[in-house]
Tab-separated table of C-alpha atoms in Angstrom:
chain	number	residue	atom	x	y	z
A	1	MET	CA	144.463	141.474	94.335
A	2	SER	CA	141.124	140.408	95.734
A	3	THR	CA	139.852	139.529	99.185
A	4	GLY	CA	137.105	137.369	97.710
A	5	VAL	CA	134.400	139.550	99.361
A	6	THR	CA	131.907	141.522	97.314
A	7	VAL	CA	131.151	145.126	98.189
A	8	SER	CA	127.420	144.458	98.374
A	9	SER	CA	127.921	142.029	101.259
A	10	MET	CA	129.925	144.452	103.420
A	11	SER	CA	128.383	146.645	106.084
A	12	THR	CA	130.608	149.686	106.696
A	13	TYR	CA	132.232	152.021	104.183
A	14	ALA	CA	134.583	154.984	104.089
A	15	ILE	CA	134.867	157.414	101.180
A	16	LEU	CA	138.167	159.304	101.113
A	17	GLY	CA	137.913	162.444	99.008
A	18	CYS	CA	134.400	163.550	98.171
A	19	GLY	CA	134.440	165.464	94.920
A	20	SER	CA	131.863	164.793	92.202
A	21	VAL	CA	132.748	161.085	91.949
A	22	GLY	CA	132.857	160.500	95.688
A	23	HIS	CA	129.618	162.424	96.201
A	24	ALA	CA	127.799	160.319	93.593
A	25	VAL	CA	129.005	157.112	95.241
A	26	ALA	CA	128.057	158.409	98.707
A	27	ASP	CA	124.510	159.173	97.520
A	28	GLU	CA	124.113	155.678	96.055
A	29	LEU	CA	125.342	153.980	99.237
A	30	ALA	CA	123.138	156.232	101.400
A	31	ASP	CA	120.108	155.318	99.285
A	32	GLU	CA	120.924	151.672	100.011
A	33	GLU	CA	121.044	152.552	103.734
A	34	LYS	CA	124.724	151.649	104.057
A	35	ASP	CA	126.870	152.876	106.947
A	36	VAL	CA	129.120	155.436	105.196
A	37	LEU	CA	131.853	157.672	106.617
A	38	ILE	CA	133.126	160.488	104.353
A	39	LEU	CA	136.570	162.070	104.841
A	40	ASP	CA	137.635	165.221	102.998
A	41	ARG	CA	140.111	168.002	103.793
A	42	ASP	CA	137.777	170.768	102.523
A	43	GLU	CA	135.888	172.088	105.557
A	44	SER	CA	133.151	173.803	103.553
A	45	ARG	CA	132.512	170.635	101.574
A	46	VAL	CA	132.275	168.620	104.798
A	47	GLU	CA	129.748	171.101	106.199
A	48	ALA	CA	127.667	170.821	103.047
A	49	LEU	CA	127.705	167.026	103.309
A	50	ARG	CA	126.601	167.211	106.944
A	51	ASP	CA	123.718	169.461	105.907
A	52	GLN	CA	122.592	166.529	103.736
A	53	ASP	CA	122.601	164.271	106.813
A	54	LEU	CA	125.745	162.467	105.643
A	55	ASN	CA	128.399	161.348	108.127
A	56	ALA	CA	131.368	163.514	107.078
A	57	LYS	CA	134.591	164.545	108.826
A	58	VAL	CA	137.510	166.803	107.985
A	59	GLN	CA	140.615	164.739	107.218
A	60	ASP	CA	143.610	165.090	104.928
A	61	ILE	CA	143.687	161.639	103.321
A	62	ALA	CA	147.382	162.017	102.450
A	63	GLU	CA	148.320	162.056	106.150
A	64	PRO	CA	149.278	158.758	107.886
A	65	ASP	CA	146.632	159.202	110.602
A	66	VAL	CA	143.958	158.470	107.987
A	67	VAL	CA	144.517	154.836	108.972
A	68	ASP	CA	143.072	155.484	112.452
A	69	ALA	CA	140.112	157.387	111.022
A	70	VAL	CA	139.007	154.398	108.938
A	71	ALA	CA	140.110	151.581	111.257
A	72	ASP	CA	136.528	150.382	111.847
A	73	ARG	CA	135.537	150.384	108.153
A	74	ASP	CA	135.295	147.272	105.967
A	75	VAL	CA	135.530	148.974	102.566
A	76	ILE	CA	137.692	151.980	101.762
A	77	LEU	CA	136.835	153.903	98.595
A	78	ILE	CA	139.636	156.373	97.843
A	79	LEU	CA	138.085	158.659	95.222
A	80	SER	CA	139.982	161.929	95.352
A	81	SER	CA	141.018	163.579	92.082
A	82	ASP	CA	144.481	164.043	93.671
A	83	VAL	CA	146.233	160.820	92.636
A	84	ASP	CA	149.279	161.528	94.849
A	85	ALA	CA	146.983	161.790	97.872
A	86	ASN	CA	145.302	158.557	96.837
A	87	LYS	CA	148.676	156.813	96.640
A	88	ALA	CA	149.592	158.070	100.094
A	89	ALA	CA	146.318	156.759	101.533
A	90	VAL	CA	146.718	153.302	99.964
A	91	ARG	CA	150.333	153.108	101.125
A	92	ALA	CA	149.415	154.065	104.703
A	93	ILE	CA	146.547	151.556	104.899
A	94	ARG	CA	148.613	148.672	103.531
A	95	GLU	CA	151.730	149.481	105.578
A	96	HIS	CA	149.519	149.401	108.662
A	97	GLY	CA	148.776	145.782	107.815
A	98	SER	CA	145.095	146.319	107.174
A	99	ASP	CA	143.130	143.705	105.210
A	100	GLN	CA	140.366	146.166	104.365
A	101	TYR	CA	138.980	146.082	100.849
A	102	VAL	CA	140.434	149.081	99.013
A	103	VAL	CA	138.975	150.631	95.868
A	104	VAL	CA	140.969	153.569	94.532
A	105	ARG	CA	140.698	156.120	91.735
A	106	ALA	CA	143.493	156.494	89.163
A	107	SER	CA	144.016	159.133	86.491
A	108	ASP	CA	145.820	157.223	83.736
A	109	PRO	CA	147.295	153.768	82.944
A	110	VAL	CA	150.556	154.587	84.726
A	111	SER	CA	148.855	155.506	87.999
A	112	GLU	CA	146.617	152.425	87.608
A	113	ASP	CA	149.697	150.207	87.698
A	114	GLU	CA	151.263	152.148	90.563
A	115	LEU	CA	148.148	151.942	92.728
A	116	ALA	CA	147.781	148.230	92.025
A	117	ASP	CA	151.413	147.716	93.071
A	118	LEU	CA	150.720	149.570	96.330
A	119	GLY	CA	148.071	146.984	97.192
A	120	ALA	CA	144.709	148.328	95.992
A	121	ASP	CA	142.145	145.594	95.409
A	122	VAL	CA	140.374	147.496	92.618
A	123	VAL	CA	141.717	150.433	90.606
A	124	ILE	CA	139.226	152.608	88.703
A	125	ASN	CA	140.128	155.020	85.936
A	126	PRO	CA	137.077	157.270	85.367
A	127	SER	CA	138.025	158.007	81.744
A	128	THR	CA	138.146	154.280	81.009
A	129	VAL	CA	134.816	153.730	82.758
A	130	ILE	CA	133.231	156.518	80.722
A	131	ALA	CA	134.689	155.142	77.482
A	132	ASP	CA	133.432	151.638	78.277
A	133	SER	CA	129.991	152.999	79.101
A	134	ALA	CA	129.931	154.996	75.863
A	135	LEU	CA	130.889	151.938	73.834
A	136	ARG	CA	128.192	149.842	75.517
A	137	SER	CA	125.643	152.532	74.753
A	138	LEU	CA	126.862	152.702	71.161
A	139	GLU	CA	126.595	148.941	70.771
A	140	SER	CA	123.107	148.925	72.249
A	141	GLY	CA	122.019	151.782	70.012
A	142	GLU	CA	123.502	150.168	66.919
A	143	LEU	CA	121.684	146.900	67.661
A	144	GLU	CA	118.414	148.790	68.065
A	145	TYR	CA	119.012	150.518	64.716
A	146	LYS	CA	119.892	147.229	63.007
A	147	ALA	CA	116.820	145.534	64.459
A	148	ARG	CA	114.605	148.246	62.982
A	149	GLN	CA	116.238	147.728	59.573
A	150	LEU	CA	115.744	143.964	59.740
A	151	ALA	CA	112.127	144.408	60.805
A	152	ASP	CA	111.513	146.728	57.839
A	153	ILE	CA	112.842	144.090	55.416
A	154	LEU	CA	110.687	141.354	56.948
A	155	ARG	CA	107.578	143.560	56.814
A	156	ALA	CA	108.261	144.257	53.142
A	157	THR	CA	108.782	140.591	52.246
A	158	ASN	CA	106.104	139.346	49.876
A	159	GLY	CA	106.226	135.566	49.930
A	160	LYS	CA	108.541	133.079	51.616
A	161	LEU	CA	111.952	133.910	52.994
A	162	ALA	CA	114.849	131.661	51.913
A	163	ILE	CA	117.507	131.324	54.627
A	164	LEU	CA	120.691	129.859	53.154
A	165	ALA	CA	123.260	128.360	55.518
A	166	HIS	CA	126.825	127.681	54.454
A	167	ASP	CA	127.749	124.505	52.570
A	168	ASN	CA	127.670	121.328	54.673
A	169	PRO	CA	126.238	123.427	57.521
A	170	ASP	CA	127.511	123.160	61.075
A	171	PRO	CA	125.516	123.785	64.290
A	172	ASP	CA	126.252	127.513	64.388
A	173	SER	CA	124.984	128.056	60.853
A	174	ILE	CA	121.904	125.877	61.370
A	175	ALA	CA	121.047	127.436	64.743
A	176	ALA	CA	121.359	130.969	63.371
A	177	ALA	CA	119.008	130.021	60.531
A	178	VAL	CA	116.501	128.521	62.987
A	179	ALA	CA	116.523	131.731	65.045
A	180	LEU	CA	116.083	133.958	61.999
A	181	LYS	CA	113.157	131.792	60.906
A	182	ALA	CA	111.565	132.317	64.340
A	183	ILE	CA	112.053	136.089	64.082
A	184	ALA	CA	110.541	136.090	60.580
A	185	ALA	CA	107.504	134.205	61.896
A	186	GLU	CA	106.788	137.117	64.244
A	187	TYR	CA	106.276	139.218	61.115
A	188	ASP	CA	104.048	136.565	59.517
A	189	VAL	CA	106.785	135.530	57.087
A	190	ASP	CA	107.250	131.799	56.446
A	191	ALA	CA	110.819	130.670	55.820
A	192	ASP	CA	112.695	127.705	54.340
A	193	ILE	CA	116.154	126.857	55.654
A	194	LEU	CA	118.301	125.726	52.730
A	195	TYR	CA	121.784	124.284	52.359
A	196	ASP	CA	124.192	122.950	49.771
A	197	GLY	CA	126.280	119.837	50.290
A	198	GLU	CA	125.301	117.432	53.033
A	199	ILE	CA	124.839	117.188	56.783
A	200	GLY	CA	127.351	114.444	57.325
A	201	HIS	CA	128.928	114.925	60.757
A	202	GLN	CA	127.136	112.573	63.140
A	203	GLU	CA	126.805	115.280	65.813
A	204	ASN	CA	125.247	117.592	63.224
A	205	ARG	CA	122.823	114.891	62.110
A	206	ALA	CA	121.927	114.187	65.745
A	207	PHE	CA	121.459	117.925	66.296
A	208	VAL	CA	119.034	118.260	63.367
A	209	ASN	CA	117.145	115.026	64.031
A	210	THR	CA	116.822	115.384	67.799
A	211	LEU	CA	115.516	118.948	67.601
A	212	GLY	CA	113.342	118.196	64.584
A	213	ILE	CA	114.819	121.042	62.537
A	214	ASP	CA	113.301	121.294	59.068
A	215	LEU	CA	116.068	121.739	56.486
A	216	HIS	CA	115.889	121.523	52.699
A	217	ALA	CA	118.649	120.695	50.258
A	218	ARG	CA	118.933	123.632	47.900
A	219	ASP	CA	118.595	121.357	44.846
A	220	ASP	CA	115.221	120.131	46.155
A	221	ALA	CA	113.815	123.615	46.753
A	222	GLN	CA	112.517	126.223	44.343
A	223	PRO	CA	115.109	128.577	42.772
A	224	LEU	CA	116.332	131.297	45.109
A	225	ASP	CA	115.051	134.086	42.891
A	226	GLU	CA	111.487	132.775	43.284
A	227	TYR	CA	111.456	133.462	47.038
A	228	GLY	CA	110.140	136.721	48.432
A	229	ALA	CA	113.512	137.464	50.059
A	230	LEU	CA	116.883	135.780	50.595
A	231	ALA	CA	118.977	135.732	53.777
A	232	LEU	CA	122.484	134.321	54.172
A	233	VAL	CA	123.555	133.346	57.685
A	234	ASP	CA	127.054	132.282	58.772
A	235	TYR	CA	127.871	132.074	55.075
A	236	ALA	CA	131.506	133.271	54.963
A	237	GLU	CA	132.843	129.737	55.418
A	238	THR	CA	131.369	128.776	52.054
A	239	GLY	CA	134.057	130.865	50.412
A	240	GLY	CA	131.825	133.165	48.415
A	241	ASN	CA	129.945	130.719	46.183
A	242	GLU	CA	127.965	132.526	43.532
A	243	ILE	CA	124.400	133.339	44.560
A	244	ASP	CA	121.937	133.425	41.674
A	245	ALA	CA	119.548	135.846	43.393
A	246	GLU	CA	119.507	139.227	45.090
A	247	VAL	CA	120.570	138.993	48.746
A	248	ASP	CA	118.362	140.880	51.191
A	249	VAL	CA	119.920	139.894	54.541
A	250	TYR	CA	123.485	138.893	55.421
A	251	ILE	CA	124.416	138.035	59.034
A	252	ASP	CA	127.780	136.532	60.012
A	253	HIS	CA	130.597	136.608	62.551
A	254	ASP	CA	133.232	136.431	59.810
A	255	GLU	CA	133.981	138.679	56.873
A	256	PRO	CA	133.269	136.966	53.527
A	257	ASP	CA	136.149	136.637	51.061
A	258	THR	CA	134.105	138.361	48.379
A	259	VAL	CA	131.846	141.341	48.939
A	260	ILE	CA	128.189	140.344	49.283
A	261	ASP	CA	125.890	143.178	48.264
A	262	ALA	CA	122.913	142.887	50.613
A	263	ALA	CA	120.192	145.320	51.576
A	264	PHE	CA	120.871	144.504	55.244
A	265	THR	CA	124.291	143.435	56.532
A	266	ASP	CA	125.432	142.671	60.071
A	267	ILE	CA	128.973	141.301	60.344
A	268	ARG	CA	130.424	141.187	63.858
A	269	LYS	CA	133.973	139.894	64.048
A	270	ASN	CA	134.049	140.699	67.773
A	271	VAL	CA	131.946	137.610	68.566
A	272	SER	CA	132.764	133.967	67.916
A	273	ALA	CA	129.402	132.650	66.742
A	274	THR	CA	126.627	133.824	64.446
A	275	SER	CA	124.297	132.228	67.011
A	276	THR	CA	125.427	134.939	69.449
A	277	ILE	CA	124.337	137.645	67.005
A	278	LEU	CA	120.905	136.064	66.508
A	279	THR	CA	120.477	135.715	70.278
A	280	LYS	CA	121.041	139.460	70.605
A	281	TYR	CA	118.351	140.052	67.974
A	282	LEU	CA	115.885	137.868	69.875
A	283	GLN	CA	116.543	139.991	72.951
A	284	GLU	CA	116.246	143.242	71.006
A	285	PHE	CA	112.922	142.102	69.513
A	286	ASP	CA	111.842	141.096	73.044
A	287	LEU	CA	111.159	137.537	71.886
A	288	SER	CA	111.560	134.744	74.413
A	289	PRO	CA	112.949	131.795	72.438
A	290	ASP	CA	111.033	128.540	72.528
A	291	GLU	CA	112.858	125.428	73.693
A	292	THR	CA	113.970	124.350	70.218
A	293	VAL	CA	115.366	127.758	69.248
A	294	ALA	CA	117.128	128.241	72.604
A	295	THR	CA	118.630	124.744	72.569
A	296	ALA	CA	119.806	125.187	68.987
A	297	LEU	CA	121.418	128.570	69.661
A	298	LEU	CA	123.101	127.434	72.865
A	299	TYR	CA	124.510	124.396	71.086
A	300	GLY	CA	125.607	126.602	68.174
A	301	ILE	CA	127.598	128.862	70.518
A	302	ARG	CA	129.080	125.935	72.432
A	303	ALA	CA	130.067	124.105	69.247
A	304	GLU	CA	131.658	127.173	67.655
A	305	THR	CA	133.667	128.015	70.793
A	306	VAL	CA	134.473	124.344	71.589
A	307	ASP	CA	132.440	124.576	74.786
A	308	PHE	CA	133.812	128.063	75.582
A	309	LYS	CA	137.470	126.991	75.315
A	310	ARG	CA	138.265	128.724	71.985
A	311	ASP	CA	138.085	132.440	71.148
A	312	THR	CA	135.157	132.999	73.510
A	313	THR	CA	134.059	136.625	73.955
A	314	PRO	CA	131.999	138.231	76.735
A	315	ALA	CA	129.115	138.552	74.248
A	316	ASP	CA	129.179	134.780	73.629
A	317	LEU	CA	129.048	134.125	77.369
A	318	THR	CA	126.201	136.555	78.049
A	319	ALA	CA	124.219	135.125	75.120
A	320	ALA	CA	124.737	131.603	76.455
A	321	ALA	CA	123.698	132.700	79.948
A	322	TYR	CA	120.505	134.219	78.540
A	323	LEU	CA	119.654	131.039	76.595
A	324	HIS	CA	120.488	128.623	79.417
A	325	PRO	CA	117.108	128.649	81.240
A	326	PHE	CA	115.144	128.246	77.977
A	327	ALA	CA	117.176	125.309	76.603
A	328	ASN	CA	116.584	121.575	77.017
A	329	HIS	CA	119.802	120.317	78.582
A	330	ASP	CA	118.890	116.638	78.267
A	331	THR	CA	118.616	117.188	74.524
A	332	LEU	CA	121.967	118.987	74.497
A	333	GLU	CA	123.592	116.020	76.216
A	334	ASP	CA	122.089	113.639	73.663
A	335	VAL	CA	123.334	115.773	70.762
A	336	GLU	CA	126.832	116.200	72.164
A	337	SER	CA	127.343	112.486	72.806
A	338	PRO	CA	126.267	110.633	69.652
A	339	SER	CA	127.688	107.206	68.996
A	340	MET	CA	130.649	107.142	66.599
A	341	SER	CA	129.921	105.293	63.363
A	342	PRO	CA	132.224	102.416	62.311
A	343	GLU	CA	133.227	104.431	59.225
A	344	THR	CA	134.290	107.412	61.352
A	345	LEU	CA	136.195	105.148	63.722
A	346	ASP	CA	138.054	103.547	60.793
A	347	VAL	CA	138.945	106.940	59.324
A	348	LEU	CA	140.160	108.229	62.694
A	349	ALA	CA	142.297	105.118	63.239
A	350	GLU	CA	143.843	105.463	59.782
A	351	ALA	CA	144.482	109.173	60.321
A	352	ILE	CA	146.192	108.532	63.666
A	353	GLN	CA	148.387	105.849	62.116
A	354	ASN	CA	149.466	107.987	59.134
A	355	ARG	CA	149.917	111.339	60.847
A	356	GLU	CA	152.925	113.516	60.113
A	357	VAL	CA	153.737	116.263	62.592
A	358	HIS	CA	155.931	119.325	62.147
A	359	GLY	CA	156.042	121.496	65.233
A	360	SER	CA	152.376	122.098	66.032
A	361	HIS	CA	151.088	121.213	62.524
A	362	LEU	CA	149.660	117.760	61.812
A	363	ILE	CA	148.709	116.306	58.410
A	364	SER	CA	147.387	112.815	57.793
A	365	ASN	CA	146.056	110.609	55.012
A	366	ALA	CA	142.969	108.519	55.792
A	367	GLY	CA	143.085	106.597	52.510
A	368	PHE	CA	139.903	105.733	50.616
A	369	VAL	CA	136.752	106.847	52.425
A	370	ARG	CA	133.010	106.646	51.863
A	371	ASP	CA	131.904	109.343	54.300
A	372	ARG	CA	133.623	112.675	53.590
A	373	GLU	CA	132.362	114.133	56.870
A	374	ALA	CA	134.394	111.543	58.759
A	375	LEU	CA	137.493	113.453	57.614
A	376	ALA	CA	136.273	116.592	59.386
A	377	GLN	CA	135.586	114.624	62.557
A	378	ALA	CA	139.048	113.078	62.425
A	379	ALA	CA	140.651	116.515	61.932
A	380	GLN	CA	138.774	117.838	64.968
A	381	GLN	CA	139.800	114.864	67.106
A	382	LEU	CA	143.467	115.178	66.094
A	383	LEU	CA	143.406	118.875	66.981
A	384	ASN	CA	142.925	117.774	70.588
A	385	LEU	CA	146.329	116.045	70.661
A	386	GLU	CA	148.852	117.690	72.963
A	387	GLY	CA	150.880	120.382	71.217
A	388	ILE	CA	148.790	120.408	68.027
A	389	THR	CA	147.349	123.743	66.863
A	390	THR	CA	146.527	122.855	63.245
A	391	SER	CA	145.343	119.529	61.823
A	392	ALA	CA	144.440	118.435	58.306
A	393	VAL	CA	143.111	115.045	57.212
A	394	PHE	CA	142.535	114.076	53.588
A	395	GLY	CA	141.210	111.048	51.783
A	396	ILE	CA	139.901	109.871	48.432
A	397	ALA	CA	136.133	109.604	47.997
A	398	GLU	CA	135.094	108.333	44.572
A	399	ASP	CA	137.143	110.441	42.104
A	400	THR	CA	137.846	113.332	44.440
A	401	ILE	CA	140.503	114.125	47.016
A	402	THR	CA	138.726	115.697	49.982
A	403	LEU	CA	140.657	117.530	52.690
A	404	ALA	CA	139.332	118.820	56.025
A	405	ALA	CA	141.367	121.100	58.276
A	406	ARG	CA	140.956	122.596	61.722
A	407	SER	CA	143.063	125.210	63.519
A	408	LYS	CA	143.283	127.007	66.839
A	409	ASP	CA	146.454	128.901	65.856
A	410	ILE	CA	145.623	132.629	65.848
A	411	ARG	CA	148.612	133.298	63.571
A	412	ILE	CA	147.105	131.568	60.547
A	413	ASN	CA	143.789	131.515	58.729
A	414	ILE	CA	143.366	127.880	57.728
A	415	GLY	CA	140.721	128.783	55.136
A	416	ASN	CA	143.230	131.055	53.392
A	417	VAL	CA	145.912	128.370	53.660
A	418	LEU	CA	143.716	125.901	51.800
A	419	ARG	CA	142.774	128.444	49.151
A	420	GLU	CA	146.441	129.303	48.623
A	421	GLY	CA	147.408	125.677	48.378
A	422	PHE	CA	144.593	124.188	46.308
A	423	SER	CA	142.463	126.801	44.519
A	424	ASP	CA	144.554	126.327	41.361
A	425	VAL	CA	143.625	122.634	41.146
A	426	GLY	CA	140.279	122.430	42.916
A	427	GLU	CA	137.864	124.224	45.217
A	428	ALA	CA	138.692	125.422	48.723
A	429	ALA	CA	136.645	127.256	51.345
A	430	GLY	CA	136.778	128.079	55.011
A	431	HIS	CA	137.727	130.670	57.593
A	432	SER	CA	140.286	131.127	60.363
A	433	LYS	CA	139.295	128.012	62.333
A	434	GLN	CA	138.283	125.442	59.735
A	435	GLY	CA	138.260	124.757	56.037
A	436	THR	CA	137.769	122.174	53.303
A	437	ALA	CA	139.223	121.508	49.880
A	438	GLU	CA	138.116	119.205	47.060
A	439	ILE	CA	140.399	118.323	44.148
A	440	PRO	CA	139.458	116.128	41.178
A	441	LEU	CA	141.741	113.132	41.441
A	442	GLY	CA	142.522	112.883	37.748
A	443	LEU	CA	143.377	116.599	37.506
A	444	PHE	CA	145.691	116.349	40.486
A	445	THR	CA	147.588	113.218	39.394
A	446	GLY	CA	147.148	113.327	35.657
A	447	ILE	CA	146.038	109.669	35.730
A	448	GLU	CA	142.548	108.346	35.110
A	449	THR	CA	141.144	106.422	38.062
A	450	THR	CA	140.759	102.661	37.662
A	451	GLU	CA	140.365	99.803	40.122
A	452	SER	CA	143.871	98.576	39.342
A	453	ASN	CA	145.720	101.840	39.997
A	454	ARG	CA	144.000	102.939	43.221
A	455	ASP	CA	147.042	102.327	45.419
A	456	THR	CA	149.296	104.195	42.990
A	457	LEU	CA	146.906	107.136	42.930
A	458	LEU	CA	146.717	107.139	46.721
A	459	GLN	CA	150.502	107.319	46.996
A	460	LEU	CA	150.796	110.069	44.375
A	461	SER	CA	148.026	112.150	45.887
A	462	GLU	CA	149.390	111.696	49.389
A	463	GLU	CA	152.810	113.000	48.412
A	464	ALA	CA	151.377	115.950	46.478
A	465	VAL	CA	148.793	116.959	49.072
A	466	ARG	CA	151.267	116.860	51.933
A	467	LYS	CA	153.793	118.953	50.005
A	468	LYS	CA	151.284	121.579	48.863
A	469	LEU	CA	149.715	121.851	52.300
A	470	PHE	CA	152.993	122.077	54.205
A	471	ASP	CA	154.262	124.628	51.642
A	472	ALA	CA	151.116	126.716	52.146
A	473	MET	CA	151.707	126.571	55.907
A	474	GLY	CA	155.336	127.557	55.423
A	475	VAL	CA	156.616	124.206	56.699
A	476	GLU	CA	159.007	121.903	54.881
A	477	SER	CA	157.827	118.274	54.774
A	478	SER	CA	160.544	115.714	55.465
A	479	ALA	CA	158.821	112.485	56.461
A	480	THR	CA	158.263	109.693	53.972
A	481	PRO	CA	154.571	109.736	52.998
A	482	GLY	CA	152.656	106.638	53.874
A	483	SER	CA	155.447	105.290	56.043
A	484	GLY	CA	153.097	104.834	58.984
A	485	SER	CA	155.731	106.189	61.329
A	486	GLY	CA	153.317	108.848	62.441
A	487	GLU	CA	155.967	111.476	63.196
A	488	SER	CA	158.389	113.681	61.321
A	489	SER	CA	162.030	114.062	62.235
A	490	ASN	CA	161.238	117.209	64.199
A	491	GLY	CA	157.793	116.201	65.345
A	492	SER	CA	156.383	116.966	68.716
């Protein structure tokens, strides 16, 4: 229940029950020169409060006439350690028909619920408050400790730092790398941001080009073991590709499938973006991000949380709020609204036409494609359809079947689904929200690819991919592949 009025805007207060908690609150309000009335049944305590120039009166807060004593007060803080007395006070105030703002102290989860049912606007459990405060202090202390460790590694780096993003990097991975490069620069360490695969998604290309981010394909850079140090950021999605060098720094918001032995590791599964973690490091190092770094990180968080609509945590929101004044919002708008290429539009149209839906799972074949990244964009677009929680779109590019999947279903890890379904015939990688798989066409069908048998191969691969994927999801496929009907017999 809430009256929509904040305590700080109110002018008169009453504290009912003035033990250690009530006394601390009374002192704070008095320091802010608030009009505070204190009621307590202990006469000696009331006298002591009066000696401190506090407005205190003797009153048993469990008695019904407490309502008259606080009739002229806007905010009632019921802070006695006697929960039964607190219940009686809340009951009396609400039965009197008062619309005063009531904050009350509980002792355990049961009394929290009971006091809320009686009509309290805010219920406080001191043990919970203390636990929350302890956890916040622990988190702050751990970040400080981690920052010192990271600083020690950067100081000890002799030569350039290689920052490796995950394969076919997305905005979160790129932004985290950009931020780590900025932190390294504060320690006079130059860094190269490297990646495997390609930056194919048009939003990702717009992101890199518009912000002028300097990225290097790993094949075009010097070997990893020739750098002074190696950092992996947001790398779990890659699926644990072998790294031919010693890893010094590993930072991610997901646990990797294979253990990565690094001198410094920070994995936080309680946030939704690696960009959030790097923002916290910027704050801990007391570094104000420049416009490029702030814009990149803010976009990384927004992209990873689908503009704060998916798995967003308080840490993601506070990081975004911190970055907001430093970022270029015109640039963000340009990045988030790139024009759709004709190839992507064709792939999306084909995927919509050929979709097969079982419950909340959608699978579609986009046919022969030139741009593999268009499959990922189509999968993301199809995930926005009503009732769909998991989407997968596959197509044939050259001699390879490429599959891209997206999920917002907390019950499944789509990366694991793809590994289960396709690791025996190809390569699969990903995490709980997205994944990719690549299967050599000839290995999958047992037929060598020629111009004359393309349609046959498409049909064979379509049937096999759908079956393996639905089996991995625990769903039985029943629709006729390639029928163009777009729905299964039990589709949504």
